DNA sequence: CCAACAGTAAACAGCC
DNA sequence: CGGCTGTTTACTGTTG
C-alpha cells in the first residue's frame, strides 16, 4: 500500500524523494523496499510523535506531536509514543533514550551520506555502518531492559511489543549483510545513501507480522470455553438482577476505574455520563486501551512462564519417587489406583487421559494453574484451603483457564469445597444438581477427586448441610441442591488480593520500609503471586516482585520467598 | 490470644 | 442388610 499510494506515501515520498520508484524493480528489492518502507514509516511517525527531528535535521525538537491513532493501531505489536509517554517513568529516561536513538540515526545518516562513493570505500562504509548499528542495538537493548524492569515488555522475541524490538531484530548481521549486498549490487552509492532510512529497518515487516501472528491471538482477551469472560462477575441469580444494572466493571467505590482517571462519580448515572463524555471512542481512549492491553499481555506472559515452571517442578516432584516415565505422562495417580466403576464414570479406568505437556503442544497458559499452593502438591494431611476464596482469581476464570490441567493432573484444586460445589451447581443448566451429580462433576473436573472418595464425598455432604448458602429442594426426581447466592456472598470473606496488611507486610519484608513510609505507593497483588507497586497517580507498575509460599516453619508461619522480577 | 473459617472424621437417622 | 443421602458434632489447623 505504501508503495503505490496511501495516506503516508506523500510524507515518505517527500523524505525519500523520487528515486524510490525507480529503484524497486527487482522483486527482491521490491520486497525489501516494501518491508523497509513500512518500518521506516513507523520510525518516522515515532520520531515525529516523540518530538524528535527527522535525520536530515540536526536539531532535536522537544514538543511532542500527536501520532494518529490510525497509525498507532496499524501494528498491534507496536507500542506507540503515546503509550511510552504514559508508561515510562521517569519520563526523562524515555526522552533521553529516544534522543540517543535519534542521534544515532542521524549519525548513521551522516556516516553514509558523507562517505565517498568509490568502491574502495564501500567496505569501510559497511564497517562503519555496522558499527553504528551495533551501537544502536546496544542502546535499544538498554531501552528494552528499562522497559522490562518496569514489567512492561517481555524478553521473548515475538512477544514484545515495541518497534524497538523489531528494529533490534531487523539488525541481524546476516540480514544486514544480505541487504547491503542487495542494495549495493543494484544501486549507486548515492542512491543507497538516499535510502538509508529504509535500509536501517529492513526485515521489520517480517518481524512485525511474525510477532502479530504469534501473539495477537492471546492478547486482546481470553474467551473462555464456556463463554464466560474472566473479567466479568460470576453468574448471579435473578434476585441480584439489580446489581447488574447498578454495577459496571469500570466503576467502583464511587470512582471511575478507567486507568489514570479516578474521577469521582456519585452514582451510576453520573458515571455513565462521565464515561461517555470523558472516555469516548477517541484517540486518547484508544491509546489508553492499548496500554492496558500491554499491561495484560505482560501479566499473561509472566503467568505463562510461572505456569511452565510450576509444571516442570510438579513433574519433577511427582516423577522422582517412581520409575522414570516419559516427561509428558499425565500426573494422575488415580489412573494407577483401584477405583470403583462409579468413581471413574467420567474417565474410564485404563483409558489414557489427555496429556498435559510436552508431547502435545499446549500453550503454557494451560500447562498449569495460575495459582496452586505448595500444599496442594501432595494433597495430604490437614491443610487449609481457604485461600481459594481470598487469594485466587475468581474460580470461574481460574477453572476455565486451567480446566485441562485439573482434569489430568493429580493436583488438589486451590478452592474450598463450598466454592467448588457452588461452581458445579451454577454451571448446571438449571442451576441445580443432585448430590450424585455433584460427585460426578468433581470426578469429571478434577483428577484429584478420583481417589480418596470417602473423604471428599463426606466433605461435600458436610459442606452442603453446613452452609446456609446451599439449599436443598425437593424435586420430582428427588432432592436437588441449589445455591443461595446472597447467602454465599454474605459468607464469603474479603479477597486477600490487595489486602493492605499483606501488601504492607510484603513491602516491609522486602526491606522497603522506608519506601513505604516516605513514599505513598499503590500496590496490587495478582493471582500469580506478583506484587506490583505503582507511583502515586499512576496505574503502571514501576516495581514488581514475585513471591512464593515456600514451607511451613515454627509457629505455623509461612516463609515468603520473594524475588524481584525483570 | 481469639474468633471465624475450613477440612477431616465419624456417629447417626431415614430411605430405598 | 447394605448403600446412599443428609445432619450433626468434635476436633484440628490456618488466618486476620
XYZ file of C-alpha atoms (C1' of nucleotides) in Angstrom:
598
model
C 0.000 0.000 0.000
C 2.829 2.327 0.780
C 4.429 1.539 -2.489
C 1.510 2.523 -4.629
C -0.343 5.121 -2.680
C -1.798 5.807 0.677
C -2.010 8.372 3.415
C 1.626 8.075 4.354
C 3.057 7.883 0.904
C 3.369 11.576 0.493
C 5.342 12.001 3.660
C 7.621 9.175 2.738
C 7.992 10.395 -0.774
C 8.869 13.820 0.473
C 11.527 12.333 2.588
C 12.941 9.776 0.306
C 12.433 11.523 -2.968
C 11.508 10.363 -6.442
C 14.326 7.842 -6.882
C 12.381 5.375 -4.764
C 10.078 4.359 -7.532
C 12.829 3.824 -9.988
C 14.900 1.528 -7.857
C 12.339 -1.023 -6.913
C 12.325 -3.130 -9.998
C 13.925 -6.306 -8.817
C 11.448 -8.466 -6.932
C 13.949 -8.882 -4.129
C 14.492 -5.179 -3.839
C 10.821 -4.539 -4.218
C 10.028 -6.846 -1.353
C 12.710 -5.346 0.819
C 11.564 -1.906 -0.116
C 8.071 -2.653 0.998
C 9.299 -4.038 4.272
C 11.646 -1.168 4.772
C 9.148 1.435 3.844
C 6.666 0.184 6.357
C 9.148 0.197 9.169
C 10.642 3.485 8.105
C 7.192 4.971 8.118
C 6.700 3.783 11.656
C 10.078 5.106 12.608
C 9.292 8.408 11.040
C 6.000 8.695 12.826
C 7.637 7.618 16.027
C 10.244 10.311 15.737
C 7.673 12.893 14.900
C 5.456 11.950 17.746
C 8.221 11.911 20.301
C 9.312 15.334 19.295
C 12.423 14.239 17.520
C 13.670 15.561 14.300
C 13.970 13.748 11.088
C 17.502 12.542 10.462
C 18.036 15.294 7.988
C 17.966 17.930 10.666
C 20.442 18.419 13.454
C 18.029 19.913 15.891
C 16.046 17.909 18.369
C 12.616 19.279 18.920
C 11.076 18.896 22.307
C 7.427 19.393 21.581
C 5.668 16.093 21.094
C 3.435 15.652 18.118
C 0.362 13.542 18.374
C 0.593 10.369 16.443
C -2.507 9.423 14.539
C -4.296 6.593 16.207
C -4.919 5.014 12.860
C -1.200 4.659 12.534
C -0.730 3.535 16.078
C -3.367 0.900 15.687
C -1.967 -0.257 12.419
C 0.563 -2.544 14.059
C -0.719 -4.288 17.143
C 2.802 -5.178 18.267
C 3.958 -1.639 18.235
C 3.951 0.485 21.309
C 3.086 3.976 20.353
C 4.842 7.095 21.507
C 1.727 7.998 23.394
C 1.968 4.805 25.324
C 5.578 5.413 26.023
C 4.785 8.825 27.327
C 2.260 7.320 29.656
C 4.202 4.277 30.621
C 7.737 5.327 31.151
C 8.842 6.611 34.461
C 10.631 8.831 34.865
C 9.787 10.400 31.552
C 13.221 11.881 31.260
C 14.655 8.433 30.783
C 12.489 7.833 27.823
C 13.228 11.197 26.324
C 16.914 10.694 26.787
C 16.936 7.268 25.264
C 14.921 8.307 22.310
C 17.075 11.321 21.746
C 20.028 8.999 21.759
C 18.254 6.823 19.307
C 17.548 9.718 17.036
C 21.090 10.911 17.319
C 22.317 7.506 16.367
C 20.093 7.541 13.357
C 21.471 10.866 12.421
C 24.977 9.623 12.875
C 24.295 6.677 10.659
C 22.858 9.006 8.099
C 25.816 11.235 8.408
C 28.218 8.369 8.030
C 26.516 7.166 4.938
C 25.913 10.466 3.234
C 29.337 11.889 3.872
C 31.373 8.943 2.823
C 32.749 8.843 -0.661
C 31.210 6.706 -3.323
C 34.242 4.859 -4.576
C 34.301 1.107 -4.391
C 37.263 1.107 -2.039
C 35.290 2.997 0.492
C 32.339 0.704 0.381
C 33.940 -1.740 2.759
C 34.727 0.996 5.218
C 31.273 2.345 4.931
C 29.810 -1.029 5.555
C 32.002 -1.439 8.592
C 31.098 1.951 9.951
C 27.503 1.290 9.163
C 27.529 -1.934 11.085
C 29.378 -0.362 13.973
C 26.754 2.287 14.199
C 24.110 -0.338 14.104
C 25.769 -2.266 16.879
C 25.838 0.852 18.971
C 22.212 1.430 18.220
C 21.472 -2.121 19.092
C 23.093 -1.669 22.465
C 21.022 1.391 23.066
C 17.917 -0.440 22.071
C 18.764 -3.277 24.400
C 19.270 -0.803 27.188
C 15.934 0.705 26.439
C 14.263 -2.665 26.320
C 15.882 -3.550 29.586
C 14.462 -0.441 31.119
C 11.060 -1.344 29.878
C 11.447 -4.864 31.159
C 12.428 -3.602 34.558
C 9.111 -1.925 34.673
C 7.438 -5.159 33.812
C 6.040 -3.834 30.607
C 7.949 -5.591 27.895
C 8.822 -9.188 27.645
C 12.123 -10.745 26.810
C 10.950 -13.192 24.238
C 11.286 -12.272 20.623
C 7.948 -12.128 19.035
C 6.195 -11.400 22.267
C 7.466 -7.956 22.837
C 5.525 -5.064 21.641
C 7.812 -2.299 20.646
C 9.155 -1.228 17.313
C 12.488 -1.027 19.019
C 12.444 -4.731 19.271
C 11.551 -5.009 15.654
C 14.403 -2.732 14.915
C 16.661 -4.829 17.009
C 15.654 -7.930 15.214
C 15.902 -6.150 11.941
C 19.550 -5.576 12.683
C 20.513 -9.179 12.432
C 24.028 -9.035 10.941
C 23.227 -11.646 8.333
C 20.246 -9.742 7.123
C 22.193 -6.549 7.106
C 24.922 -8.015 5.039
C 22.464 -9.510 2.657
C 20.648 -6.261 2.439
C 23.812 -4.346 1.898
C 24.696 -6.737 -0.872
C 21.295 -6.414 -2.445
C 21.282 -2.697 -2.286
C 24.833 -2.027 -3.315
C 24.568 -4.540 -6.060
C 21.833 -2.653 -7.778
C 22.094 0.916 -6.815
C 24.772 3.520 -6.878
C 26.217 4.641 -3.590
C 24.450 7.953 -3.683
C 21.187 6.221 -4.130
C 21.997 3.900 -1.312
C 22.522 6.922 0.856
C 19.193 8.289 -0.061
C 17.642 5.083 1.064
C 19.435 4.752 4.321
C 16.212 5.288 6.166
C 14.865 2.204 4.574
C 17.934 0.103 4.983
C 18.059 0.536 8.698
C 14.816 -1.172 9.219
C 14.683 -3.793 6.583
C 13.033 -7.001 7.603
C 10.930 -5.282 10.190
C 7.766 -6.079 8.433
C 8.591 -9.728 8.704
C 9.296 -9.280 12.333
C 6.083 -7.488 12.923
C 3.965 -9.976 11.121
C 5.702 -12.778 12.939
C 5.040 -11.142 16.232
C 1.494 -10.415 15.377
C 0.698 -13.875 14.220
C 2.326 -15.422 17.219
C 0.997 -13.223 19.924
C -2.101 -11.478 18.880
C -4.477 -14.382 19.464
C -3.608 -14.227 23.132
C -3.613 -10.546 23.640
C -6.976 -8.919 23.484
C -8.904 -11.227 25.707
C -9.317 -14.807 26.722
C -12.586 -16.143 25.546
C -13.333 -18.956 27.856
C -14.590 -22.318 26.740
C -17.939 -21.902 28.357
C -18.414 -18.459 27.004
C -17.738 -16.761 30.262
C -15.418 -13.880 30.382
C -12.806 -13.862 33.071
C -13.255 -10.161 33.584
C -16.899 -10.322 34.264
C -18.504 -11.186 37.509
C -19.742 -14.690 38.040
C -23.248 -15.682 37.217
C -25.844 -14.472 39.606
C -29.376 -15.455 40.137
C -32.310 -13.267 39.349
C -32.542 -11.932 42.874
C -29.451 -9.876 42.255
C -30.601 -8.535 38.965
C -30.443 -5.064 40.393
C -26.703 -5.452 40.820
C -26.366 -5.951 37.102
C -27.860 -2.648 36.317
C -26.134 -0.867 39.156
C -22.632 -2.143 38.564
C -20.017 -1.571 35.946
C -16.549 -3.089 35.631
C -15.105 0.398 35.353
C -17.000 1.790 38.310
C -16.405 1.091 41.942
C -16.274 2.818 45.305
C -17.676 5.940 43.751
C -14.758 6.242 41.393
C -14.165 5.797 37.734
C -11.789 2.904 37.352
C -10.597 3.923 33.950
C -6.804 3.779 34.120
C -5.468 7.053 35.389
C -8.867 8.654 35.788
C -10.263 8.094 39.280
C -12.923 10.717 38.733
C -15.474 10.797 41.496
C -18.966 9.830 40.452
C -21.748 9.833 42.956
C -23.917 7.307 41.236
C -24.112 5.089 38.216
C -25.902 7.682 36.169
C -23.217 10.218 36.751
C -20.594 7.634 35.987
C -22.218 6.678 32.700
C -22.350 10.332 31.804
C -18.714 10.705 32.723
C -17.773 7.576 30.806
C -19.465 8.752 27.660
C -18.031 12.229 27.822
C -14.504 11.605 29.083
C -13.791 8.164 27.707
C -15.493 8.235 24.372
C -14.035 6.485 21.380
C -11.232 8.844 20.526
C -7.506 8.749 20.054
C -6.743 9.105 23.717
C -9.078 6.387 24.894
C -7.885 4.062 22.189
C -4.293 4.639 23.166
C -5.102 4.052 26.822
C -6.878 0.896 25.882
C -3.818 -0.275 24.074
C -1.672 0.458 27.086
C -3.985 -1.637 29.186
C -3.632 -4.392 26.649
C 0.108 -4.193 27.077
C -0.212 -4.492 30.821
C -2.469 -7.503 30.485
C -0.198 -9.027 27.916
C 2.786 -8.683 30.176
C 0.931 -10.274 33.038
C -0.121 -13.128 30.841
C 3.393 -13.686 29.639
C 4.589 -13.772 33.198
C 1.793 -16.126 34.099
C 2.735 -18.435 31.281
C 6.329 -18.501 32.464
C 5.367 -19.249 36.033
C 2.923 -21.905 34.972
C 5.566 -23.560 32.877
C 7.983 -23.506 35.765
C 5.376 -24.935 38.082
C 4.594 -27.687 35.647
C 8.247 -28.627 35.489
C 8.516 -28.573 39.262
C 5.485 -30.741 39.678
C 6.600 -33.133 37.032
C 9.908 -33.408 38.766
C 8.409 -33.958 42.197
C 5.876 -36.497 41.087
C 8.145 -38.455 38.839
C 11.094 -38.836 41.152
C 9.775 -41.490 43.524
C 8.530 -43.764 40.815
C 10.162 -45.243 37.820
C 11.250 -42.865 35.142
C 8.397 -42.056 32.859
C 8.204 -40.048 29.725
C 8.069 -36.408 30.571
C 4.644 -35.959 29.155
C 2.884 -38.553 31.233
C -0.087 -37.082 32.998
C 0.333 -36.523 36.685
C -2.529 -38.722 37.525
C -2.176 -41.111 40.360
C -5.792 -42.064 40.103
C -5.180 -43.975 36.929
C -2.867 -46.279 38.814
C -5.238 -46.843 41.662
C -8.144 -49.119 42.014
C -11.279 -47.092 41.520
C -14.835 -48.177 41.619
C -16.913 -48.090 38.493
C -18.874 -45.176 39.754
C -15.860 -43.108 40.504
C -14.452 -43.493 37.051
C -17.528 -42.728 35.071
C -16.002 -39.588 33.679
C -12.691 -41.154 32.819
C -12.948 -44.901 32.487
C -10.172 -46.755 34.166
C -7.282 -47.562 31.917
C -8.297 -45.041 29.372
C -5.455 -42.644 28.851
C -6.118 -39.133 29.963
C -5.247 -36.201 27.829
C -1.595 -35.334 28.125
C -0.704 -32.200 29.960
C 2.568 -31.203 28.460
C 5.484 -31.765 26.149
C 4.172 -34.202 23.583
C 1.034 -32.311 22.895
C 1.757 -28.709 22.205
C -0.446 -26.968 24.664
C 0.041 -23.339 25.356
C 1.884 -22.626 28.570
C -1.237 -20.977 29.834
C -2.836 -24.355 30.091
C 0.044 -26.276 31.435
C -0.557 -25.328 34.981
C -2.878 -23.453 37.200
C -2.488 -19.815 37.857
C -2.061 -20.496 41.490
C -1.564 -23.673 43.355
C -0.478 -23.593 46.914
C 2.581 -25.625 47.645
C 0.484 -27.711 49.951
C -1.646 -28.867 47.104
C 1.272 -30.608 45.550
C 0.719 -33.517 47.819
C -2.829 -33.125 48.896
C -2.441 -34.984 52.132
C -2.776 -34.015 55.732
C -4.771 -31.350 57.282
C -4.364 -28.395 55.045
C -6.273 -25.219 54.914
C -7.501 -24.242 51.507
C -9.497 -21.214 52.333
C -7.056 -19.157 50.368
C -9.031 -20.242 47.367
C -11.575 -17.614 48.063
C -9.144 -14.993 49.091
C -6.108 -15.404 47.023
C -7.009 -16.720 43.626
C -8.664 -15.330 40.624
C -12.372 -15.956 40.658
C -12.939 -19.632 40.461
C -14.752 -19.430 37.152
C -11.890 -17.891 35.250
C -9.306 -19.917 37.076
C -11.077 -23.145 36.280
C -11.732 -22.126 32.734
C -8.096 -21.319 32.185
C -6.761 -24.454 33.795
C -9.598 -26.814 33.152
C -7.491 -29.333 31.268
C -4.776 -29.156 33.848
C -7.024 -30.068 36.755
C -8.692 -32.756 34.748
C -5.431 -34.529 34.211
C -3.011 -33.580 36.940
C -3.451 -35.131 40.318
C -3.333 -31.780 41.985
C -5.686 -30.529 44.574
C -7.544 -27.518 43.250
C -6.940 -24.451 45.370
C -10.607 -23.904 46.094
C -12.766 -24.641 49.030
C -15.372 -27.339 48.840
C -18.014 -24.694 49.149
C -16.763 -22.708 46.200
C -16.388 -25.832 44.105
C -19.865 -27.048 44.942
C -21.286 -23.661 44.174
C -19.481 -23.572 40.860
C -20.714 -27.019 39.955
C -24.289 -26.096 40.711
C -24.163 -22.763 38.922
C -22.639 -24.414 35.925
C -25.601 -26.734 35.587
C -28.227 -25.700 33.028
C -30.946 -25.175 35.608
C -28.556 -24.324 38.401
C -29.400 -27.321 40.439
C -27.730 -30.676 40.914
C -28.328 -33.835 42.837
C -25.671 -34.955 45.237
C -24.573 -37.631 42.835
C -24.312 -35.129 40.026
C -22.105 -33.001 42.219
C -19.926 -36.012 42.869
C -19.710 -36.655 39.154
C -18.762 -33.072 38.487
C -15.912 -33.348 40.970
C -14.536 -36.517 39.445
C -15.030 -35.231 35.929
C -13.320 -31.933 36.533
C -10.525 -32.944 38.872
C -8.173 -35.861 38.726
C -7.541 -35.301 42.389
C -11.092 -36.206 43.298
C -10.908 -39.570 41.639
C -9.353 -41.027 44.731
C -9.957 -40.797 48.459
C -13.596 -40.723 47.592
C -14.892 -41.397 51.062
C -13.090 -38.368 52.400
C -14.066 -35.755 49.950
C -17.583 -37.028 49.419
C -18.129 -36.800 53.102
C -16.741 -33.296 52.964
C -19.099 -32.400 50.157
C -22.093 -33.630 52.103
C -20.794 -31.913 55.176
C -20.498 -28.625 53.302
C -23.923 -28.944 51.714
C -25.507 -29.382 55.068
C -23.403 -26.950 56.974
C -23.543 -23.891 54.773
C -26.756 -21.956 54.574
C -25.892 -20.963 51.039
C -26.716 -24.467 49.841
C -30.410 -25.082 49.730
C -31.937 -28.491 49.343
C -35.010 -28.534 47.131
C -37.397 -31.438 46.802
C -37.872 -32.239 43.169
C -39.920 -34.652 41.138
C -36.834 -36.741 40.594
C -35.770 -36.417 44.197
C -33.783 -33.844 46.043
C -31.567 -31.324 44.308
C -29.181 -28.758 45.666
C -29.249 -25.115 44.715
C -27.214 -22.080 45.662
C -28.488 -19.121 47.610
C -26.134 -16.596 46.129
C -26.970 -13.894 48.652
C -26.035 -16.216 51.472
C -22.904 -17.263 49.685
C -21.744 -13.699 49.160
C -22.559 -12.943 52.772
C -20.405 -15.813 53.873
C -17.584 -15.076 51.533
C -14.689 -13.305 53.208
C -12.954 -10.342 51.601
C -10.396 -11.107 48.987
C -6.830 -11.438 50.071
C -5.659 -9.874 46.850
C -4.783 -6.297 47.538
C -5.085 -6.782 51.263
C -3.478 -3.739 52.850
C -1.989 -5.870 55.577
C -0.446 -8.299 53.175
C 0.908 -5.557 50.967
C 2.331 -3.813 53.993
C 3.956 -6.971 55.243
C 5.485 -7.746 51.909
C 6.794 -4.252 51.406
C 8.360 -4.204 54.843
C 9.607 -7.735 54.340
C 11.326 -6.609 51.212
C 13.202 -4.026 53.176
C 11.204 -1.242 51.641
C 10.031 0.029 54.968
C 11.431 3.449 54.355
C 9.940 3.476 50.924
C 6.612 2.582 52.350
C 6.836 5.266 54.958
C 8.111 8.102 52.852
C 6.626 7.252 49.554
C 2.985 6.512 49.172
C 2.884 3.737 46.648
C -0.123 1.928 45.441
C 0.164 -1.788 45.133
C -1.814 -4.722 43.971
C -1.228 -8.424 44.002
C -2.099 -10.587 41.087
C -3.294 -14.118 41.268
C 0.083 -15.428 40.241
C 1.763 -14.027 43.305
C 3.152 -10.896 41.855
C 3.091 -7.666 43.736
C 3.109 -4.564 41.610
C 3.973 -1.205 43.036
C 2.948 1.923 41.264
C 3.766 5.521 41.740
C 1.055 7.802 43.049
C -1.424 8.667 40.381
C -0.115 6.054 38.028
C -1.658 2.752 37.182
C 1.532 1.489 35.669
C 3.802 -0.532 37.866
C 7.281 0.738 38.489
C 8.314 -2.274 40.512
C 7.288 -5.871 40.526
C 8.184 -8.599 42.933
C 7.064 -12.171 42.907
C 6.784 -14.313 45.951
C 6.242 -17.950 46.571
C 4.985 -19.844 49.516
C 7.969 -21.901 50.428
C 7.342 -24.008 53.500
C 5.820 -24.032 56.893
C 8.088 -23.238 59.788
C 7.777 -22.802 63.511
C 4.783 -21.001 64.905
C 2.895 -22.010 61.786
C 4.246 -19.080 59.866
C 4.787 -19.211 56.180
C 8.067 -18.173 54.714
C 7.600 -15.993 51.701
C 10.332 -16.271 49.171
C 10.481 -13.009 47.369
C 12.416 -12.074 44.306
C 12.478 -9.061 42.102
C 11.055 -9.552 38.680
C 12.666 -8.446 35.493
C -4.878 -14.900 72.166
C -9.209 -15.220 69.982
C -12.881 -15.725 66.625
C -14.058 -17.262 62.261
C -13.383 -20.312 58.838
C -12.043 -24.705 56.576
C -11.031 -29.729 56.317
C -11.470 -34.296 58.218
C -13.598 -37.930 60.695
C -17.336 -40.115 62.475
C -21.857 -41.103 64.534
C -26.453 -41.317 63.460
C -31.083 -41.404 61.122
C -34.061 -42.110 57.238
C -34.886 -44.071 52.899
C -34.633 -47.412 49.096
C -28.815 -55.732 55.363
C -26.083 -52.559 52.771
C -25.579 -48.368 50.429
C -26.849 -43.685 49.756
C -28.266 -39.266 51.462
C -28.381 -35.850 54.834
C -27.457 -33.885 59.551
C -24.733 -33.048 63.293
C -20.780 -32.973 66.381
C -15.957 -32.965 67.509
C -11.506 -31.861 66.552
C -7.515 -29.685 64.361
C -5.230 -26.282 61.568
C -4.994 -21.606 59.420
C -5.663 -16.813 59.168
C -6.669 -11.991 60.268
